[in-house]
Each structure stands twice: as C-alpha cells, then as structure tokens.
mmCIF file of C-alpha atoms in Angstrom:
data_model
loop_
_atom_site.group_PDB
_atom_site.id
_atom_site.type_symbol
_atom_site.label_atom_id
_atom_site.label_comp_id
_atom_site.label_asym_id
_atom_site.label_seq_id
_atom_site.Cartn_x
_atom_site.Cartn_y
_atom_site.Cartn_z
ATOM 1 C CA GLY A 1 -18.403 12.670 11.372
ATOM 2 C CA CYS A 2 -15.199 11.096 12.613
ATOM 3 C CA GLN A 3 -13.290 12.017 15.707
ATOM 4 C CA ARG A 4 -9.538 12.406 15.265
ATOM 5 C CA LYS A 5 -6.629 12.522 17.658
ATOM 6 C CA THR A 6 -3.036 13.581 17.129
ATOM 7 C CA ILE A 7 -0.476 11.211 18.651
ATOM 8 C CA LEU A 8 3.039 12.312 19.528
ATOM 9 C CA PRO A 9 6.218 10.346 18.734
ATOM 10 C CA GLY A 10 6.797 7.389 21.021
ATOM 11 C CA SER A 11 3.226 7.327 22.290
ATOM 12 C CA HIS A 12 0.776 4.501 21.799
ATOM 13 C CA ARG A 13 -2.817 4.241 20.811
ATOM 14 C CA GLY A 14 -4.727 1.369 22.357
ATOM 15 C CA GLY A 15 -6.550 -0.769 19.863
ATOM 16 C CA ARG A 16 -9.976 -2.250 20.356
ATOM 17 C CA THR A 17 -10.805 -5.079 22.743
ATOM 18 C CA ASP A 18 -7.690 -7.076 21.820
ATOM 19 C CA GLY A 19 -5.461 -4.304 23.201
ATOM 20 C CA SER A 20 -3.336 -3.981 20.056
ATOM 21 C CA LEU A 21 -1.054 -0.953 19.964
ATOM 22 C CA LEU A 22 0.271 1.493 17.441
ATOM 23 C CA THR A 23 3.759 2.882 18.021
ATOM 24 C CA ILE A 24 4.361 6.213 16.339
ATOM 25 C CA ARG A 25 7.989 6.293 15.269
ATOM 26 C CA HIS A 26 8.282 9.362 13.033
ATOM 27 C CA GLY A 27 6.602 12.717 13.680
ATOM 28 C CA THR A 28 2.968 12.988 14.650
ATOM 29 C CA VAL A 29 0.068 11.145 13.092
ATOM 30 C CA THR A 30 -3.660 11.742 13.078
ATOM 31 C CA VAL A 31 -5.778 8.632 13.511
ATOM 32 C CA PHE A 32 -9.485 7.901 13.629
ATOM 33 C CA LEU A 33 -10.928 7.258 17.050
ATOM 34 C CA ASN A 34 -13.980 5.795 15.335
ATOM 35 C CA PRO A 35 -13.232 2.516 13.516
ATOM 36 C CA VAL A 36 -12.818 2.900 9.748
ATOM 37 C CA SER A 37 -15.198 0.002 9.175
ATOM 38 C CA CYS A 38 -18.008 2.001 10.817
ATOM 39 C CA ILE A 39 -17.370 4.828 8.377
ATOM 40 C CA LEU A 40 -17.164 2.753 5.193
ATOM 41 C CA TYR A 41 -19.788 0.123 6.084
ATOM 42 C CA PRO A 42 -22.030 1.443 8.895
ATOM 43 C CA GLY A 43 -23.616 -1.340 10.910
ATOM 44 C CA GLU A 44 -21.703 -4.096 9.108
ATOM 45 C CA PRO A 45 -18.357 -5.805 9.756
ATOM 46 C CA MET A 46 -15.706 -4.961 7.160
ATOM 47 C CA LYS A 47 -13.294 -7.451 5.626
ATOM 48 C CA LEU A 48 -10.100 -6.260 3.943
ATOM 49 C CA ALA A 49 -7.736 -8.487 1.966
ATOM 50 C CA CYS A 50 -4.176 -7.399 1.211
ATOM 51 C CA ILE A 51 -2.456 -9.545 -1.416
ATOM 52 C CA GLY A 52 1.314 -9.532 -1.018
ATOM 53 C CA ALA A 53 2.931 -9.927 2.407
ATOM 54 C CA GLY A 54 5.892 -7.630 1.775
ATOM 55 C CA HIS A 55 6.737 -4.219 3.215
ATOM 56 C CA VAL A 56 3.765 -2.307 1.771
ATOM 57 C CA GLY A 57 1.250 -5.157 2.051
ATOM 58 C CA ALA A 58 2.067 -5.867 5.698
ATOM 59 C CA THR A 59 2.079 -2.151 6.478
ATOM 60 C CA ALA A 60 -1.321 -1.664 4.828
ATOM 61 C CA ALA A 61 -2.736 -4.599 6.799
ATOM 62 C CA GLY A 62 -1.279 -3.356 10.082
ATOM 63 C CA ALA A 63 -2.373 0.240 9.534
ATOM 64 C CA ALA A 64 -5.885 -0.918 8.671
ATOM 65 C CA MET A 65 -5.993 -3.021 11.827
ATOM 66 C CA VAL A 66 -5.027 -0.042 13.960
ATOM 67 C CA ALA A 67 -7.603 2.100 12.147
ATOM 68 C CA GLY A 68 -10.324 -0.337 13.167
ATOM 69 C CA VAL A 69 -11.011 -2.646 10.212
ATOM 70 C CA ASP A 70 -12.833 -5.701 11.598
ATOM 71 C CA GLU A 71 -11.235 -8.554 9.646
ATOM 72 C CA ILE A 72 -8.004 -8.485 7.660
ATOM 73 C CA VAL A 73 -6.496 -11.178 5.465
ATOM 74 C CA LEU A 74 -2.832 -10.889 4.483
ATOM 75 C CA LEU A 75 -2.158 -13.212 1.585
ATOM 76 C CA ASP A 76 1.386 -14.337 0.855
ATOM 77 C CA ILE A 77 1.568 -15.168 -2.855
ATOM 78 C CA VAL A 78 4.893 -17.012 -2.767
ATOM 79 C CA GLU A 79 4.212 -20.478 -4.167
ATOM 80 C CA GLY A 80 4.990 -23.374 -1.882
ATOM 81 C CA VAL A 81 4.712 -21.329 1.310
ATOM 82 C CA PRO A 82 2.650 -23.227 3.890
ATOM 83 C CA LYS A 83 -0.672 -21.665 4.809
ATOM 84 C CA GLY A 84 -0.212 -19.273 7.711
ATOM 85 C CA LYS A 85 3.425 -18.466 6.907
ATOM 86 C CA ALA A 86 2.546 -14.785 6.532
ATOM 87 C CA LEU A 87 1.126 -14.754 10.044
ATOM 88 C CA ASP A 88 4.174 -16.608 11.388
ATOM 89 C CA MET A 89 6.367 -13.927 9.824
ATOM 90 C CA MET A 90 4.261 -11.235 11.402
ATOM 91 C CA HIS A 91 4.719 -12.764 14.833
ATOM 92 C CA SER A 92 8.480 -12.746 14.373
ATOM 93 C CA ALA A 93 8.597 -9.288 12.781
ATOM 94 C CA ALA A 94 9.306 -6.106 14.698
ATOM 95 C CA VAL A 95 5.775 -4.788 14.279
ATOM 96 C CA GLY A 96 4.374 -5.086 17.800
ATOM 97 C CA GLY A 97 0.705 -6.036 17.883
ATOM 98 C CA PHE A 98 0.072 -6.230 14.137
ATOM 99 C CA ALA A 99 -0.879 -9.893 14.289
ATOM 100 C CA GLY A 100 -3.848 -9.270 16.579
ATOM 101 C CA ARG A 101 -6.649 -9.456 14.002
ATOM 102 C CA ILE A 102 -4.761 -10.377 10.836
ATOM 103 C CA ILE A 103 -5.141 -13.778 9.186
ATOM 104 C CA GLY A 104 -2.008 -14.931 7.362
ATOM 105 C CA THR A 105 -2.642 -17.211 4.397
ATOM 106 C CA ASN A 106 -1.571 -18.193 0.893
ATOM 107 C CA ASP A 107 -5.004 -19.495 -0.137
ATOM 108 C CA TYR A 108 -6.861 -17.306 -2.631
ATOM 109 C CA ALA A 109 -10.130 -18.699 -1.284
ATOM 110 C CA ASP A 110 -9.591 -16.621 1.863
ATOM 111 C CA VAL A 111 -10.038 -13.463 -0.223
ATOM 112 C CA ALA A 112 -13.652 -14.423 -0.923
ATOM 113 C CA GLY A 113 -16.144 -12.255 0.895
ATOM 114 C CA ALA A 114 -13.781 -9.299 1.177
ATOM 115 C CA ASP A 115 -15.337 -5.852 0.911
ATOM 116 C CA VAL A 116 -12.036 -4.355 -0.228
ATOM 117 C CA VAL A 117 -9.059 -6.086 -1.861
ATOM 118 C CA ILE A 118 -5.735 -4.258 -2.210
ATOM 119 C CA VAL A 119 -3.083 -5.872 -4.407
ATOM 120 C CA CYS A 120 0.279 -4.931 -2.882
ATOM 121 C CA THR A 121 2.766 -6.511 -5.251
ATOM 122 C CA ALA A 122 5.163 -5.409 -7.962
ATOM 123 C CA VAL A 123 3.353 -3.508 -10.720
ATOM 124 C CA GLY A 124 3.986 -6.239 -13.284
ATOM 125 C CA LEU A 125 2.043 -8.795 -11.226
ATOM 126 C CA ILE A 126 -1.008 -6.734 -10.307
ATOM 127 C CA GLY A 127 -3.033 -7.246 -13.497
ATOM 128 C CA LYS A 128 -2.344 -10.994 -13.482
ATOM 129 C CA LEU A 129 -3.425 -11.351 -9.849
ATOM 130 C CA ILE A 130 -6.621 -9.372 -10.411
ATOM 131 C CA LYS A 131 -7.562 -11.758 -13.222
ATOM 132 C CA GLU A 132 -6.936 -14.747 -10.935
ATOM 133 C CA ILE A 133 -9.198 -13.508 -8.134
ATOM 134 C CA ALA A 134 -11.907 -11.814 -10.251
ATOM 135 C CA SER A 135 -14.348 -14.722 -10.412
ATOM 136 C CA GLY A 136 -14.353 -15.243 -6.647
ATOM 137 C CA LEU A 137 -15.139 -11.663 -5.611
ATOM 138 C CA LYS A 138 -18.539 -10.754 -4.238
ATOM 139 C CA PRO A 139 -20.764 -8.126 -5.877
ATOM 140 C CA GLY A 140 -19.933 -4.653 -4.616
ATOM 141 C CA CYS A 141 -16.331 -5.546 -3.792
ATOM 142 C CA ILE A 142 -13.771 -2.800 -4.364
ATOM 143 C CA VAL A 143 -10.405 -3.813 -5.832
ATOM 144 C CA SER A 144 -7.421 -1.492 -5.570
ATOM 145 C CA ASP A 145 -3.639 -1.557 -5.705
ATOM 146 C CA VAL A 146 -0.507 0.340 -4.654
ATOM 147 C CA GLY A 147 1.290 0.424 -8.002
ATOM 148 C CA SER A 148 3.335 3.355 -9.288
ATOM 149 C CA THR A 149 1.904 3.294 -12.833
ATOM 150 C CA LYS A 150 -1.790 3.481 -13.582
ATOM 151 C CA ALA A 151 -3.093 3.932 -17.148
ATOM 152 C CA LYS A 152 -2.360 0.410 -18.398
ATOM 153 C CA LEU A 153 -3.325 -1.189 -15.083
ATOM 154 C CA VAL A 154 -6.689 0.574 -14.919
ATOM 155 C CA ARG A 155 -7.511 -0.729 -18.407
ATOM 156 C CA GLU A 156 -6.435 -4.273 -17.494
ATOM 157 C CA ALA A 157 -8.353 -4.317 -14.214
ATOM 158 C CA SER A 158 -11.506 -2.835 -15.690
ATOM 159 C CA SER A 159 -11.607 -5.496 -18.424
ATOM 160 C CA ALA A 160 -10.838 -8.359 -16.014
ATOM 161 C CA LEU A 161 -13.414 -7.583 -13.317
ATOM 162 C CA PRO A 162 -17.166 -8.240 -13.539
ATOM 163 C CA GLU A 163 -19.428 -5.184 -13.719
ATOM 164 C CA SER A 164 -20.502 -5.667 -10.104
ATOM 165 C CA VAL A 165 -16.902 -5.276 -8.846
ATOM 166 C CA HIS A 166 -15.262 -1.851 -8.887
ATOM 167 C CA PHE A 167 -11.624 -0.937 -9.426
ATOM 168 C CA VAL A 168 -10.072 2.188 -7.917
ATOM 169 C CA GLY A 169 -6.384 2.685 -8.649
ATOM 170 C CA ALA A 170 -4.276 3.892 -5.736
ATOM 171 C CA HIS A 171 -0.656 4.914 -5.311
ATOM 172 C CA PRO A 172 0.489 5.680 -1.769
ATOM 173 C CA ILE A 173 3.713 7.602 -2.207
ATOM 174 C CA ALA A 174 5.513 6.044 0.732
ATOM 175 C CA GLY A 175 7.880 3.178 1.290
ATOM 176 C CA SER A 176 11.503 2.291 1.762
ATOM 177 C CA GLU A 177 14.453 1.001 -0.200
ATOM 178 C CA ARG A 178 14.322 -1.973 2.157
ATOM 179 C CA ARG A 179 11.972 -4.886 1.596
ATOM 180 C CA GLY A 180 10.091 -7.415 3.648
ATOM 181 C CA ILE A 181 7.458 -7.830 6.290
ATOM 182 C CA ASP A 182 9.925 -7.244 9.125
ATOM 183 C CA ILE A 183 10.175 -3.500 8.424
ATOM 184 C CA ALA A 184 6.423 -2.840 8.309
ATOM 185 C CA LEU A 185 5.402 0.353 10.135
ATOM 186 C CA ALA A 186 1.833 1.140 11.138
ATOM 187 C CA ASP A 187 2.429 4.852 10.599
ATOM 188 C CA LEU A 188 4.177 4.572 7.217
ATOM 189 C CA PHE A 189 1.298 6.328 5.449
ATOM 190 C CA ALA A 190 0.855 9.059 8.063
ATOM 191 C CA ASP A 191 0.770 12.464 6.350
ATOM 192 C CA ARG A 192 1.984 10.892 3.087
ATOM 193 C CA LEU A 193 0.308 11.569 -0.224
ATOM 194 C CA CYS A 194 -1.894 8.858 -1.734
ATOM 195 C CA VAL A 195 -3.115 9.339 -5.298
ATOM 196 C CA LEU A 196 -6.453 7.801 -6.259
ATOM 197 C CA THR A 197 -7.285 7.593 -9.946
ATOM 198 C CA ARG A 198 -10.609 8.565 -11.462
ATOM 199 C CA ASN A 199 -11.952 8.366 -15.006
ATOM 200 C CA GLU A 200 -15.373 8.218 -16.669
ATOM 201 C CA HIS A 201 -15.792 4.559 -15.632
ATOM 202 C CA THR A 202 -14.943 5.008 -11.934
ATOM 203 C CA ASP A 203 -17.711 4.176 -9.477
ATOM 204 C CA GLU A 204 -18.048 7.269 -7.283
ATOM 205 C CA THR A 205 -19.234 5.349 -4.221
ATOM 206 C CA ALA A 206 -16.218 3.045 -4.432
ATOM 207 C CA LEU A 207 -13.937 6.058 -4.898
ATOM 208 C CA THR A 208 -15.359 7.723 -1.798
ATOM 209 C CA LYS A 209 -14.856 4.572 0.271
ATOM 210 C CA MET A 210 -11.220 4.289 -0.823
ATOM 211 C CA GLU A 211 -10.693 7.947 0.017
ATOM 212 C CA GLN A 212 -12.094 7.277 3.486
ATOM 213 C CA LEU A 213 -9.924 4.183 3.912
ATOM 214 C CA TRP A 214 -6.668 5.922 2.987
ATOM 215 C CA SER A 215 -7.574 8.973 5.063
ATOM 216 C CA GLY A 216 -8.310 6.571 7.896
ATOM 217 C CA VAL A 217 -4.710 5.313 7.926
ATOM 218 C CA GLY A 218 -3.408 8.880 7.967
ATOM 219 C CA ALA A 219 -2.728 9.603 4.284
ATOM 220 C CA ARG A 220 -3.426 12.844 2.418
ATOM 221 C CA VAL A 221 -5.540 11.892 -0.587
ATOM 222 C CA CYS A 222 -5.595 13.556 -3.997
ATOM 223 C CA MET A 223 -7.267 12.452 -7.212
ATOM 224 C CA LEU A 224 -5.919 12.397 -10.761
ATOM 225 C CA SER A 225 -6.840 10.629 -13.953
ATOM 226 C CA PRO A 226 -4.681 7.541 -14.625
ATOM 227 C CA GLU A 227 -2.934 9.387 -17.451
ATOM 228 C CA GLU A 228 -2.267 12.495 -15.349
ATOM 229 C CA HIS A 229 -0.845 10.302 -12.601
ATOM 230 C CA ASP A 230 1.589 8.606 -14.951
ATOM 231 C CA VAL A 231 2.797 11.897 -16.463
ATOM 232 C CA VAL A 232 3.335 13.545 -13.072
ATOM 233 C CA LEU A 233 5.078 10.517 -11.552
ATOM 234 C CA ALA A 234 7.244 10.080 -14.629
ATOM 235 C CA ARG A 235 8.539 13.633 -14.177
ATOM 236 C CA THR A 236 8.870 13.654 -10.407
ATOM 237 C CA SER A 237 9.884 10.068 -9.600
ATOM 238 C CA HIS A 238 10.592 7.701 -12.479
ATOM 239 C CA LEU A 239 12.802 10.064 -14.504
ATOM 240 C CA PRO A 240 14.948 11.098 -11.490
ATOM 241 C CA HIS A 241 15.402 7.416 -10.598
ATOM 242 C CA ALA A 242 16.412 6.576 -14.168
ATOM 243 C CA VAL A 243 18.880 9.489 -14.293
ATOM 244 C CA ALA A 244 20.388 8.478 -10.949
ATOM 245 C CA ALA A 245 20.809 4.896 -12.150
ATOM 246 C CA ALA A 246 22.440 6.112 -15.372
ATOM 247 C CA LEU A 247 24.852 8.349 -13.465
ATOM 248 C CA LEU A 248 25.727 5.469 -11.157
ATOM 249 C CA HIS A 249 26.913 3.456 -14.151
ATOM 250 C CA ALA A 250 28.539 6.378 -15.980
ATOM 251 C CA PRO A 251 32.117 6.028 -14.602
ATOM 252 C CA GLU A 252 34.383 3.831 -16.686
ATOM 253 C CA ALA A 253 36.945 1.313 -15.508
ATOM 254 C CA GLY A 254 39.790 3.819 -15.237
ATOM 255 C CA ASP A 255 37.743 6.372 -13.280
ATOM 256 C CA GLY A 256 38.021 4.524 -9.955
ATOM 257 C CA PRO A 257 40.466 6.950 -8.241
ATOM 258 C CA PHE A 258 38.076 9.844 -8.922
ATOM 259 C CA VAL A 259 34.955 8.211 -7.516
ATOM 260 C CA GLY A 260 33.855 7.939 -3.887
ATOM 261 C CA ARG A 261 36.148 8.329 -0.905
ATOM 262 C CA GLU A 262 39.325 8.005 -2.920
ATOM 263 C CA HIS A 263 38.423 11.124 -4.873
ATOM 264 C CA GLY A 264 40.750 13.923 -3.774
ATOM 265 C CA ARG A 265 43.588 11.568 -2.970
ATOM 266 C CA ALA A 266 44.082 10.633 -6.604
ATOM 267 C CA SER A 267 47.181 11.751 -8.458
ATOM 268 C CA CYS A 268 47.460 12.329 -12.178
ATOM 269 C CA ARG A 269 50.505 12.222 -14.403
ATOM 270 C CA GLY A 270 50.731 14.611 -17.328
#
C-alpha cells in the first residue's frame, strides 16, 4: 500500500535526494510519500516521456517528478528548436525545482526505453505523433495522451502501435486558458478528474498502471468507454464552449452601444 500525506497551501514537500520541492498554490493536495515508480514498477527504475513541452506537458512532467518517477524526458516537438531548449525554458520558468530530474530534448530517440509515453499536444497531432514513435517503443511500453476527444484517437493509436505496446486514452480535466511552459503547476491535477478510457481491446495491466500514475499526481480517476467519454464531454464541455463562442459573435455592427461597459449608457431615438 501507499502512504499519503495532505499538504496545506503554501507548504512544501521535499523531493528525493536532489531536494526538489513542490509548492502547493491552490487548496490542499494529497501526494504519495512512496515514489510512484515503486508502485508501478517495483524494484525497477521508471522512465516517463512527455511529448509536448507546453502547459500540460510541462505540468505532467513536473508533477511526475514530484511524485517520484525516476527519469523523465520532456520532448519539445517544435521543429528547429535546439536540443535542450525545453530544459532551458524550464530553468527560466516560474516552476521552482521542476528541472531537477527532467531531461529537455527535441530528439525522438530520447523517448526510446520509456515505460510510459504521454503525448501532450493538440488533439489533431496526437495520432500523427504516435505513428512517428511507434517503431522505437520497447515491448510493454504504455502510450497515453491528454486529449479531449477519444473514440477516433483510440482507433488510430490501436492500429498504429505494435501488439506489444499498449494504448490507454486519458483526459485530465484540468488546465488554463493560458499557454506555455512558464505557467506549469505541479499541483494542477490535484483533486481534478482524469478520465481513462477502456474498451474490449484495453490491456488491464496497462490500465491499472495508468490509474496508479494519475492517482499518484493527485487526480481522481474514473473510467469510461471512448464513446461514452466523447458523448459526456460533448454535452458538458464542447457544446457550452461552442455556444459561448457563437454568442460572442452574435452582436452585429450596430449593437456596440448595448454591449459591454457602454451598455446602460446608450441612448435610443424613436
């Protein structure tokens, strides 16, 4: 079993021998006192690769570091970025000790040997990236993502990966309207819902490990089929966003006096 500890706002949790810290900025968070790697891979070092060095990718890497993952690669997929740029950005970002055990790179070869790979990019890129890395993944590797749609992606990933590599779709329902590595927060996933997808082809051992990983960074995990996920998120997230965007563009050119702060000071002539 795992020991847990609740940390209050503003307090810090010491990391492992490198002394890295986690600053809790919002509410309380429960963290593992035992390293996550010991839970997922007892007696073996664990390597995690996060592809995409943006807000969610950097946060996932930092949260995993704090939770005790042994080796973490954060891969920046922007073409033309010198190797190590992701790590340079992490040093300059307001994320404290995140850079302690994280390797910044833009070389896909550094993903080789990873036990878990999480693709943290825009949904439209995830399937393409999985195809690019598939041949270099070791047997038993678990591939996952953070995308907000699942049915199509699960089909694409399952067809792209060899039988010895397992895909488990994930959608942590957390984030910000802001973007970039400089707003990464180690406690972003604390007490937030993370949906894992399961169907008849899902490897149960891989699913359990992903549940342990997301629980290890503080998330509340639930499981749905890819189709159920897409229906529920369409109703509760995608549709409200679409309606809000439509309403934003609803006013016409002559409606200016009635919109925003000027509303109420407008005068009309009969």
